[in-house]
Amino acid sequence: MTIPRVRIAPSPTGPLHIGTARTALFNYLFARHVGGTFILRLEDTDVVRSTPEFEADILEHLHWLGLEWDEGPAAGGLPERGAFGPYRQMERRELYRAAAERLLAEDRAYPCYCTAEELDAERRRLEAARLPSRYNDRCAALTAAERVRFETEGRRPAIRFRIEPGIVAFDDMVRGRVEIDAAALGGDLVIVRADGTPLYHFGVVVDDAAMGITHVIRGEDHLSNTPKHILLFRALGYPVPVFAHLPLILNPDRTKMSKRKSQTAVKDYIAEGFVREALVNYLALLGWSTGTEEEILSIDELVARFDTDAIQKGGAIFDRQRLEWLNGQWIRRLADDDLAARLAPFLAAETAAGRADRTPSTAEIVGLLPMVRERLPVLGAIGDLVDFLHVDALAPDPALLVPKRWDAATARSGLLAARDAIEGAGAVGFTVLALEPALRGLAETRGWKAGDLFMAIRVAISGRTATPPLFESMVALGRARTLARLAHAADLLAG
Ligand code: GLU
Ligand code: ZN
């Protein structure tokens, strides 16, 4: 039995996209599940839009997600892996040239001398007549003399592949039997531009064949390309791989997820503090499910359970709330040291942005975890929860210090009374368990609602109306700073 070989072939024309990451993950899960080989190839023939920075972004974030490829280009100081290289299309142009020459020699392809202007004019003409866009076959049957005449005019030909009429059919692993009429493919297909660079349809087929790809797993947006590829595989005498087209990723309004409408770069999710376990888990569920209630699955569990039969046909809605929920679940499951290490850069960023005066050590962060762990939809939410602990001088907004049912004088006496009660209780009274009854008792004797008193205290110690639990927050702040902040807040309300 041949060992399955799958690949992803991103174009480095933008940062790693959520959709590409999902495709990469499904290929990875398939390969690992069946003991196959997962290959990374870079389709960098769009020289205008491809950049080394985008390439680095794609490789870095695939790696970050844990989607290690078995074969791929040299990158990040590491050597090329695999025996089918090079793995960048711009380094494989000789192969495309040779394959195109073969098609020309067999008259499966021909030189097309049409200029961009001529093709454009024809496209506009068809558009105006409300006809589908299609090549007009002008160069399909040129005589040798006509070719020579075009050449002497200085025209450089593109190479066009003859699309023969007929139905192209294939069995898609997800969609089942697919049949597409070749008449709908837009006519003979340019496979090599006049400047010698291959078009996507051609490069992908030559490379998939040369790299021994057995299964092509990619987004449904490529479904209409597949018949073109099948015709090219056949014309070149290559075996046709098995295809699996993954459902489109949709916005909640069922429009296609796009850069314009939604956040699509993986790096932006990482920057917000989504953890890799949750992103991988979530991406796996974009078009696939275990068929059970189980939703929280590690990458190894996903590999074990992955089954192409369970890939859905219908679009997969990208539900940010569900992603946040999963992220929170994974944050709860991380070991203390691991979570603290992942939070550290976010806390350093708080300091850099001036929202904190110092960055806690990893050991200090571990100490804060019981208070914050269940309150983090994303790691980036940490600053709002704990910055108040890491600022030297807090300047709460006096308006926030006064709860709705109170006036400034009541707030001031409430804060001072709380301060005195805490001071009077001594160090032994400064625990989560002791603070609550002491302050509730104070509110009761003064005829205040405990909630009002607690709100004034909360704002006094943190500057915020929402914090982790109040008594935990006070203990984390420490007795001396709590007393000082209560006194300072009362001063702000004086006069
Ligand atoms: N470069 C193509 C893309 O990123 C590859 C598509 C394919 O897998 O064939 O969409
Ligand atoms: Zn032409």
PDB file of C-alpha atoms in Angstrom, residues 121-388:
ATOM      1  CA  ALA A 121     -11.567  43.995 -24.700  1.00  0.00           C
ATOM      2  CA  GLU A 122     -13.049  40.559 -25.396  1.00  0.00           C
ATOM      3  CA  ARG A 123     -13.964  40.132 -21.726  1.00  0.00           C
ATOM      4  CA  ARG A 124     -15.742  43.482 -21.709  1.00  0.00           C
ATOM      5  CA  ARG A 125     -17.567  42.637 -24.929  1.00  0.00           C
ATOM      6  CA  LEU A 126     -18.895  39.387 -23.421  1.00  0.00           C
ATOM      7  CA  GLU A 127     -19.796  41.180 -20.221  1.00  0.00           C
ATOM      8  CA  ALA A 128     -21.757  43.831 -22.116  1.00  0.00           C
ATOM      9  CA  ALA A 129     -23.596  41.074 -23.986  1.00  0.00           C
ATOM     10  CA  ARG A 130     -24.213  39.334 -20.657  1.00  0.00           C
ATOM     11  CA  LEU A 131     -22.353  36.269 -21.835  1.00  0.00           C
ATOM     12  CA  PRO A 132     -20.123  34.138 -19.613  1.00  0.00           C
ATOM     13  CA  SER A 133     -16.451  35.003 -19.783  1.00  0.00           C
ATOM     14  CA  ARG A 134     -14.629  32.628 -22.100  1.00  0.00           C
ATOM     15  CA  TYR A 135     -11.500  32.587 -24.284  1.00  0.00           C
ATOM     16  CA  ASN A 136     -12.498  33.019 -27.944  1.00  0.00           C
ATOM     17  CA  ASP A 137     -10.122  30.373 -29.327  1.00  0.00           C
ATOM     18  CA  ARG A 138      -8.429  32.904 -31.588  1.00  0.00           C
ATOM     19  CA  CYS A 139      -5.047  31.179 -31.275  1.00  0.00           C
ATOM     20  CA  ALA A 140      -6.307  27.607 -31.071  1.00  0.00           C
ATOM     21  CA  ALA A 141      -5.650  26.849 -34.715  1.00  0.00           C
ATOM     22  CA  LEU A 142      -3.024  29.291 -35.936  1.00  0.00           C
ATOM     23  CA  THR A 143      -0.974  28.311 -38.950  1.00  0.00           C
ATOM     24  CA  ALA A 144       2.810  28.339 -38.752  1.00  0.00           C
ATOM     25  CA  ALA A 145       2.829  31.491 -40.856  1.00  0.00           C
ATOM     26  CA  GLU A 146       0.414  33.266 -38.485  1.00  0.00           C
ATOM     27  CA  ARG A 147       2.599  32.352 -35.535  1.00  0.00           C
ATOM     28  CA  VAL A 148       5.651  33.726 -37.275  1.00  0.00           C
ATOM     29  CA  ARG A 149       3.814  36.936 -38.036  1.00  0.00           C
ATOM     30  CA  PHE A 150       2.825  37.393 -34.365  1.00  0.00           C
ATOM     31  CA  GLU A 151       6.408  36.644 -33.303  1.00  0.00           C
ATOM     32  CA  THR A 152       7.790  39.248 -35.706  1.00  0.00           C
ATOM     33  CA  GLU A 153       5.318  41.756 -34.256  1.00  0.00           C
ATOM     34  CA  GLY A 154       7.253  41.190 -31.041  1.00  0.00           C
ATOM     35  CA  ARG A 155       4.478  39.307 -29.269  1.00  0.00           C
ATOM     36  CA  ARG A 156       5.586  36.775 -26.664  1.00  0.00           C
ATOM     37  CA  PRO A 157       3.140  33.907 -26.336  1.00  0.00           C
ATOM     38  CA  ALA A 158       1.484  32.520 -23.270  1.00  0.00           C
ATOM     39  CA  ILE A 159       0.772  28.797 -23.355  1.00  0.00           C
ATOM     40  CA  ARG A 160      -2.831  27.661 -23.454  1.00  0.00           C
ATOM     41  CA  PHE A 161      -4.081  24.189 -22.603  1.00  0.00           C
ATOM     42  CA  ARG A 162      -6.862  22.766 -24.773  1.00  0.00           C
ATOM     43  CA  ILE A 163      -9.962  22.077 -22.689  1.00  0.00           C
ATOM     44  CA  GLU A 164     -11.682  19.187 -24.487  1.00  0.00           C
ATOM     45  CA  PRO A 165     -15.480  19.088 -24.325  1.00  0.00           C
ATOM     46  CA  GLY A 166     -17.106  16.561 -22.020  1.00  0.00           C
ATOM     47  CA  ILE A 167     -18.123  16.003 -18.437  1.00  0.00           C
ATOM     48  CA  VAL A 168     -15.385  15.866 -15.827  1.00  0.00           C
ATOM     49  CA  ALA A 169     -16.433  13.684 -12.921  1.00  0.00           C
ATOM     50  CA  PHE A 170     -14.733  12.733  -9.686  1.00  0.00           C
ATOM     51  CA  ASP A 171     -15.573  11.271  -6.304  1.00  0.00           C
ATOM     52  CA  ASP A 172     -14.900  13.853  -3.639  1.00  0.00           C
ATOM     53  CA  MET A 173     -14.269  12.483  -0.140  1.00  0.00           C
ATOM     54  CA  VAL A 174     -16.582  15.127   1.290  1.00  0.00           C
ATOM     55  CA  ARG A 175     -19.008  15.986  -1.467  1.00  0.00           C
ATOM     56  CA  GLY A 176     -19.411  12.598  -3.108  1.00  0.00           C
ATOM     57  CA  ARG A 177     -19.840  12.413  -6.857  1.00  0.00           C
ATOM     58  CA  VAL A 178     -19.118  15.742  -8.560  1.00  0.00           C
ATOM     59  CA  GLU A 179     -19.733  16.286 -12.270  1.00  0.00           C
ATOM     60  CA  ILE A 180     -18.796  19.475 -14.065  1.00  0.00           C
ATOM     61  CA  ASP A 181     -19.262  20.212 -17.750  1.00  0.00           C
ATOM     62  CA  ALA A 182     -15.964  21.263 -19.318  1.00  0.00           C
ATOM     63  CA  ALA A 183     -17.958  23.810 -21.314  1.00  0.00           C
ATOM     64  CA  ALA A 184     -18.316  25.780 -18.077  1.00  0.00           C
ATOM     65  CA  LEU A 185     -14.563  26.117 -17.563  1.00  0.00           C
ATOM     66  CA  GLY A 186     -14.084  29.296 -19.581  1.00  0.00           C
ATOM     67  CA  GLY A 187     -12.391  27.844 -22.630  1.00  0.00           C
ATOM     68  CA  ASP A 188      -8.771  26.940 -23.210  1.00  0.00           C
ATOM     69  CA  LEU A 189      -6.713  27.671 -20.147  1.00  0.00           C
ATOM     70  CA  VAL A 190      -3.525  29.713 -19.859  1.00  0.00           C
ATOM     71  CA  ILE A 191      -1.009  27.528 -18.036  1.00  0.00           C
ATOM     72  CA  VAL A 192       2.182  29.536 -18.508  1.00  0.00           C
ATOM     73  CA  ARG A 193       2.343  33.321 -18.814  1.00  0.00           C
ATOM     74  CA  ALA A 194       4.338  35.057 -21.517  1.00  0.00           C
ATOM     75  CA  ASP A 195       7.040  35.760 -18.913  1.00  0.00           C
ATOM     76  CA  GLY A 196       7.438  32.021 -18.278  1.00  0.00           C
ATOM     77  CA  THR A 197       5.803  31.862 -14.834  1.00  0.00           C
ATOM     78  CA  PRO A 198       3.279  29.046 -14.410  1.00  0.00           C
ATOM     79  CA  LEU A 199      -0.292  29.785 -13.482  1.00  0.00           C
ATOM     80  CA  TYR A 200      -1.650  28.308 -10.295  1.00  0.00           C
ATOM     81  CA  HIS A 201      -3.611  25.578 -12.106  1.00  0.00           C
ATOM     82  CA  PHE A 202      -0.513  24.336 -13.839  1.00  0.00           C
ATOM     83  CA  GLY A 203       2.024  24.644 -11.049  1.00  0.00           C
ATOM     84  CA  VAL A 204      -0.283  22.879  -8.623  1.00  0.00           C
ATOM     85  CA  VAL A 205      -0.771  19.889 -10.947  1.00  0.00           C
ATOM     86  CA  VAL A 206       2.872  19.526 -11.938  1.00  0.00           C
ATOM     87  CA  ASP A 207       3.927  19.757  -8.307  1.00  0.00           C
ATOM     88  CA  ASP A 208       1.253  17.498  -6.883  1.00  0.00           C
ATOM     89  CA  ALA A 209       2.296  14.877  -9.439  1.00  0.00           C
ATOM     90  CA  ALA A 210       6.029  15.364  -8.905  1.00  0.00           C
ATOM     91  CA  MET A 211       5.609  15.244  -5.139  1.00  0.00           C
ATOM     92  CA  GLY A 212       3.499  12.095  -5.268  1.00  0.00           C
ATOM     93  CA  ILE A 213       0.492  13.735  -3.601  1.00  0.00           C
ATOM     94  CA  THR A 214      -2.216  11.103  -3.109  1.00  0.00           C
ATOM     95  CA  HIS A 215      -4.933  13.248  -1.488  1.00  0.00           C
ATOM     96  CA  VAL A 216      -5.685  16.904  -2.142  1.00  0.00           C
ATOM     97  CA  ILE A 217      -7.545  18.324   0.859  1.00  0.00           C
ATOM     98  CA  ARG A 218      -8.389  21.992   0.380  1.00  0.00           C
ATOM     99  CA  GLY A 219     -11.121  24.579   0.688  1.00  0.00           C
ATOM    100  CA  GLU A 220     -14.348  24.395  -1.266  1.00  0.00           C
ATOM    101  CA  ASP A 221     -13.402  27.640  -3.009  1.00  0.00           C
ATOM    102  CA  HIS A 222     -11.180  25.397  -5.145  1.00  0.00           C
ATOM    103  CA  LEU A 223     -13.970  23.022  -6.160  1.00  0.00           C
ATOM    104  CA  SER A 224     -14.469  24.721  -9.530  1.00  0.00           C
ATOM    105  CA  ASN A 225     -10.717  24.495 -10.203  1.00  0.00           C
ATOM    106  CA  THR A 226     -10.579  20.762  -9.712  1.00  0.00           C
ATOM    107  CA  PRO A 227     -11.924  19.757 -13.167  1.00  0.00           C
ATOM    108  CA  LYS A 228      -9.206  21.893 -14.764  1.00  0.00           C
ATOM    109  CA  HIS A 229      -6.641  20.114 -12.635  1.00  0.00           C
ATOM    110  CA  ILE A 230      -8.035  16.688 -13.461  1.00  0.00           C
ATOM    111  CA  LEU A 231      -7.844  17.448 -17.201  1.00  0.00           C
ATOM    112  CA  LEU A 232      -4.230  18.540 -16.755  1.00  0.00           C
ATOM    113  CA  PHE A 233      -3.308  15.452 -14.698  1.00  0.00           C
ATOM    114  CA  ARG A 234      -4.742  13.289 -17.451  1.00  0.00           C
ATOM    115  CA  ALA A 235      -3.136  15.185 -20.308  1.00  0.00           C
ATOM    116  CA  LEU A 236       0.240  14.873 -18.600  1.00  0.00           C
ATOM    117  CA  GLY A 237      -0.300  11.168 -17.979  1.00  0.00           C
ATOM    118  CA  TYR A 238      -0.206  11.525 -14.201  1.00  0.00           C
ATOM    119  CA  PRO A 239      -2.384   9.645 -11.736  1.00  0.00           C
ATOM    120  CA  VAL A 240      -5.236  11.816 -10.460  1.00  0.00           C
ATOM    121  CA  PRO A 241      -5.180  12.249  -6.672  1.00  0.00           C
ATOM    122  CA  VAL A 242      -8.232  11.859  -4.465  1.00  0.00           C
ATOM    123  CA  PHE A 243      -9.911  15.182  -3.660  1.00  0.00           C
ATOM    124  CA  ALA A 244     -11.586  16.385  -0.488  1.00  0.00           C
ATOM    125  CA  HIS A 245     -13.097  19.867  -0.475  1.00  0.00           C
ATOM    126  CA  LEU A 246     -13.599  21.343   2.976  1.00  0.00           C
ATOM    127  CA  PRO A 247     -16.658  23.497   3.660  1.00  0.00           C
ATOM    128  CA  LEU A 248     -16.287  27.240   3.400  1.00  0.00           C
ATOM    129  CA  ILE A 249     -15.776  29.189   6.602  1.00  0.00           C
ATOM    130  CA  LEU A 250     -18.639  31.653   6.989  1.00  0.00           C
ATOM    131  CA  ASN A 251     -19.347  34.732   9.071  1.00  0.00           C
ATOM    132  CA  PRO A 252     -22.344  34.433  11.413  1.00  0.00           C
ATOM    133  CA  ASP A 253     -24.423  36.167   8.694  1.00  0.00           C
ATOM    134  CA  ARG A 254     -23.438  33.272   6.370  1.00  0.00           C
ATOM    135  CA  THR A 255     -21.336  35.457   4.098  1.00  0.00           C
ATOM    136  CA  LYS A 256     -17.909  34.119   3.243  1.00  0.00           C
ATOM    137  CA  MET A 257     -15.338  34.934   5.898  1.00  0.00           C
ATOM    138  CA  SER A 258     -13.099  37.550   4.373  1.00  0.00           C
ATOM    139  CA  LYS A 259     -10.284  39.830   5.417  1.00  0.00           C
ATOM    140  CA  ARG A 260     -12.538  42.806   4.979  1.00  0.00           C
ATOM    141  CA  LYS A 261     -15.351  41.652   7.205  1.00  0.00           C
ATOM    142  CA  SER A 262     -13.631  39.646   9.879  1.00  0.00           C
ATOM    143  CA  GLN A 263     -10.371  39.093  11.681  1.00  0.00           C
ATOM    144  CA  THR A 264      -8.695  36.397   9.593  1.00  0.00           C
ATOM    145  CA  ALA A 265      -4.973  36.522  10.415  1.00  0.00           C
ATOM    146  CA  VAL A 266      -3.892  33.858  12.895  1.00  0.00           C
ATOM    147  CA  LYS A 267      -1.360  36.308  14.330  1.00  0.00           C
ATOM    148  CA  ASP A 268      -4.178  38.628  15.421  1.00  0.00           C
ATOM    149  CA  TYR A 269      -5.805  35.822  17.411  1.00  0.00           C
ATOM    150  CA  ILE A 270      -2.474  35.018  19.007  1.00  0.00           C
ATOM    151  CA  ALA A 271      -1.995  38.686  19.858  1.00  0.00           C
ATOM    152  CA  GLU A 272      -5.341  38.703  21.661  1.00  0.00           C
ATOM    153  CA  GLY A 273      -4.287  35.725  23.723  1.00  0.00           C
ATOM    154  CA  PHE A 274      -5.921  32.714  22.169  1.00  0.00           C
ATOM    155  CA  VAL A 275      -3.877  29.661  23.138  1.00  0.00           C
ATOM    156  CA  ARG A 276      -2.745  27.152  20.533  1.00  0.00           C
ATOM    157  CA  GLU A 277      -4.692  24.297  22.101  1.00  0.00           C
ATOM    158  CA  ALA A 278      -7.947  26.216  21.748  1.00  0.00           C
ATOM    159  CA  LEU A 279      -7.253  27.481  18.243  1.00  0.00           C
ATOM    160  CA  VAL A 280      -6.377  23.999  17.014  1.00  0.00           C
ATOM    161  CA  ASN A 281      -9.395  22.538  18.795  1.00  0.00           C
ATOM    162  CA  TYR A 282     -11.674  25.197  17.349  1.00  0.00           C
ATOM    163  CA  LEU A 283     -10.310  24.975  13.797  1.00  0.00           C
ATOM    164  CA  ALA A 284     -10.830  21.209  13.857  1.00  0.00           C
ATOM    165  CA  LEU A 285     -14.500  21.770  14.632  1.00  0.00           C
ATOM    166  CA  LEU A 286     -14.888  24.120  11.658  1.00  0.00           C
ATOM    167  CA  GLY A 287     -16.390  21.516   9.385  1.00  0.00           C
ATOM    168  CA  TRP A 288     -15.755  18.372  11.377  1.00  0.00           C
ATOM    169  CA  SER A 289     -17.119  16.869  14.580  1.00  0.00           C
ATOM    170  CA  THR A 290     -16.646  13.781  16.676  1.00  0.00           C
ATOM    171  CA  GLY A 291     -20.320  12.938  16.351  1.00  0.00           C
ATOM    172  CA  THR A 292     -20.500  13.015  20.166  1.00  0.00           C
ATOM    173  CA  GLU A 293     -20.948  15.751  22.747  1.00  0.00           C
ATOM    174  CA  GLU A 294     -17.214  15.915  23.236  1.00  0.00           C
ATOM    175  CA  GLU A 295     -15.776  19.220  22.155  1.00  0.00           C
ATOM    176  CA  ILE A 296     -12.581  19.738  24.108  1.00  0.00           C
ATOM    177  CA  LEU A 297      -9.925  17.740  22.350  1.00  0.00           C
ATOM    178  CA  SER A 298      -6.154  17.998  22.276  1.00  0.00           C
ATOM    179  CA  ILE A 299      -4.322  17.729  18.986  1.00  0.00           C
ATOM    180  CA  ASP A 300      -3.384  14.121  19.783  1.00  0.00           C
ATOM    181  CA  GLU A 301      -7.002  13.265  20.524  1.00  0.00           C
ATOM    182  CA  LEU A 302      -8.004  14.953  17.280  1.00  0.00           C
ATOM    183  CA  VAL A 303      -5.448  12.872  15.385  1.00  0.00           C
ATOM    184  CA  ALA A 304      -6.798   9.704  16.970  1.00  0.00           C
ATOM    185  CA  ARG A 305     -10.414  10.497  16.119  1.00  0.00           C
ATOM    186  CA  PHE A 306     -10.115  12.286  12.829  1.00  0.00           C
ATOM    187  CA  ASP A 307     -12.328  10.735  10.197  1.00  0.00           C
ATOM    188  CA  THR A 308     -12.914  12.252   6.777  1.00  0.00           C
ATOM    189  CA  ASP A 309     -16.382  10.667   6.658  1.00  0.00           C
ATOM    190  CA  ALA A 310     -17.454  13.089   9.370  1.00  0.00           C
ATOM    191  CA  ILE A 311     -16.466  16.223   7.461  1.00  0.00           C
ATOM    192  CA  GLN A 312     -19.594  18.252   6.771  1.00  0.00           C
ATOM    193  CA  LYS A 313     -20.611  19.633   3.384  1.00  0.00           C
ATOM    194  CA  GLY A 314     -22.403  22.752   4.558  1.00  0.00           C
ATOM    195  CA  GLY A 315     -20.558  25.948   5.406  1.00  0.00           C
ATOM    196  CA  ALA A 316     -18.876  26.174   8.808  1.00  0.00           C
ATOM    197  CA  ILE A 317     -19.817  29.272  10.751  1.00  0.00           C
ATOM    198  CA  PHE A 318     -16.989  30.997  12.555  1.00  0.00           C
ATOM    199  CA  ASP A 319     -18.438  31.659  15.990  1.00  0.00           C
ATOM    200  CA  ARG A 320     -16.162  33.906  17.973  1.00  0.00           C
ATOM    201  CA  GLN A 321     -18.064  33.301  21.226  1.00  0.00           C
ATOM    202  CA  ARG A 322     -17.589  29.579  20.964  1.00  0.00           C
ATOM    203  CA  LEU A 323     -13.897  30.106  20.280  1.00  0.00           C
ATOM    204  CA  GLU A 324     -13.638  32.286  23.396  1.00  0.00           C
ATOM    205  CA  TRP A 325     -15.458  29.679  25.429  1.00  0.00           C
ATOM    206  CA  LEU A 326     -13.091  26.957  24.244  1.00  0.00           C
ATOM    207  CA  ASN A 327     -10.150  29.238  24.937  1.00  0.00           C
ATOM    208  CA  GLY A 328     -11.367  29.753  28.498  1.00  0.00           C
ATOM    209  CA  GLN A 329     -11.725  26.005  28.884  1.00  0.00           C
ATOM    210  CA  TRP A 330      -8.167  25.427  27.712  1.00  0.00           C
ATOM    211  CA  ILE A 331      -6.820  28.216  29.914  1.00  0.00           C
ATOM    212  CA  ARG A 332      -8.392  26.429  32.884  1.00  0.00           C
ATOM    213  CA  ARG A 333      -6.629  23.222  31.921  1.00  0.00           C
ATOM    214  CA  LEU A 334      -3.100  24.602  31.604  1.00  0.00           C
ATOM    215  CA  ALA A 335      -0.574  23.857  34.342  1.00  0.00           C
ATOM    216  CA  ASP A 336       0.221  26.831  36.599  1.00  0.00           C
ATOM    217  CA  ASP A 337       3.760  27.382  35.347  1.00  0.00           C
ATOM    218  CA  ASP A 338       2.709  27.047  31.751  1.00  0.00           C
ATOM    219  CA  LEU A 339      -0.163  29.496  32.082  1.00  0.00           C
ATOM    220  CA  ALA A 340       1.985  31.985  34.024  1.00  0.00           C
ATOM    221  CA  ALA A 341       4.659  31.831  31.329  1.00  0.00           C
ATOM    222  CA  ARG A 342       2.062  32.483  28.639  1.00  0.00           C
ATOM    223  CA  LEU A 343       0.591  35.413  30.598  1.00  0.00           C
ATOM    224  CA  ALA A 344       3.992  37.013  31.227  1.00  0.00           C
ATOM    225  CA  PRO A 345       4.332  38.725  27.814  1.00  0.00           C
ATOM    226  CA  PHE A 346       0.823  40.142  28.120  1.00  0.00           C
ATOM    227  CA  LEU A 347       1.701  41.627  31.505  1.00  0.00           C
ATOM    228  CA  ALA A 348       4.970  42.994  30.142  1.00  0.00           C
ATOM    229  CA  ALA A 349       2.906  44.672  27.428  1.00  0.00           C
ATOM    230  CA  GLU A 350       0.736  46.312  30.112  1.00  0.00           C
ATOM    231  CA  THR A 351       3.869  47.839  31.597  1.00  0.00           C
ATOM    232  CA  ALA A 352       5.165  48.895  28.196  1.00  0.00           C
ATOM    233  CA  ALA A 353       1.842  50.586  27.475  1.00  0.00           C
ATOM    234  CA  GLY A 354       2.009  52.490  30.765  1.00  0.00           C
ATOM    235  CA  ARG A 355      -0.972  50.715  32.317  1.00  0.00           C
ATOM    236  CA  ALA A 356       1.241  49.165  34.990  1.00  0.00           C
ATOM    237  CA  ASP A 357       4.412  50.392  36.687  1.00  0.00           C
ATOM    238  CA  ARG A 358       6.011  46.992  37.006  1.00  0.00           C
ATOM    239  CA  THR A 359       5.737  43.507  35.586  1.00  0.00           C
ATOM    240  CA  PRO A 360       5.203  40.689  38.061  1.00  0.00           C
ATOM    241  CA  SER A 361       7.581  37.741  38.065  1.00  0.00           C
ATOM    242  CA  THR A 362       6.380  34.354  36.876  1.00  0.00           C
ATOM    243  CA  ALA A 363       6.204  33.218  40.507  1.00  0.00           C
ATOM    244  CA  GLU A 364       4.001  36.200  41.339  1.00  0.00           C
ATOM    245  CA  ILE A 365       1.774  35.446  38.384  1.00  0.00           C
ATOM    246  CA  VAL A 366       1.353  31.884  39.625  1.00  0.00           C
ATOM    247  CA  GLY A 367       0.145  33.400  42.915  1.00  0.00           C
ATOM    248  CA  LEU A 368      -2.533  35.362  41.065  1.00  0.00           C
ATOM    249  CA  LEU A 369      -3.873  32.413  39.093  1.00  0.00           C
ATOM    250  CA  PRO A 370      -6.568  31.252  41.549  1.00  0.00           C
ATOM    251  CA  MET A 371      -8.063  34.730  41.321  1.00  0.00           C
ATOM    252  CA  VAL A 372      -7.961  35.108  37.521  1.00  0.00           C
ATOM    253  CA  ARG A 373      -7.831  31.702  35.877  1.00  0.00           C
ATOM    254  CA  GLU A 374     -11.582  31.330  35.414  1.00  0.00           C
ATOM    255  CA  ARG A 375     -11.974  34.897  34.244  1.00  0.00           C
ATOM    256  CA  LEU A 376      -9.858  34.855  31.116  1.00  0.00           C
ATOM    257  CA  PRO A 377     -11.620  34.412  27.788  1.00  0.00           C
ATOM    258  CA  VAL A 378      -8.270  35.413  26.268  1.00  0.00           C
ATOM    259  CA  LEU A 379      -4.842  35.863  27.847  1.00  0.00           C
ATOM    260  CA  GLY A 380      -4.971  39.535  26.865  1.00  0.00           C
ATOM    261  CA  ALA A 381      -7.763  40.102  29.381  1.00  0.00           C
ATOM    262  CA  ILE A 382      -5.248  39.724  32.212  1.00  0.00           C
ATOM    263  CA  GLY A 383      -4.335  43.417  32.356  1.00  0.00           C
ATOM    264  CA  ASP A 384      -7.851  44.560  33.199  1.00  0.00           C
ATOM    265  CA  LEU A 385      -7.946  42.037  36.023  1.00  0.00           C
ATOM    266  CA  VAL A 386      -4.617  42.687  37.731  1.00  0.00           C
ATOM    267  CA  ASP A 387      -3.031  45.956  36.592  1.00  0.00           C
ATOM    268  CA  PHE A 388      -4.267  47.670  39.756  1.00  0.00           C
TER     269      PHE A 388
END
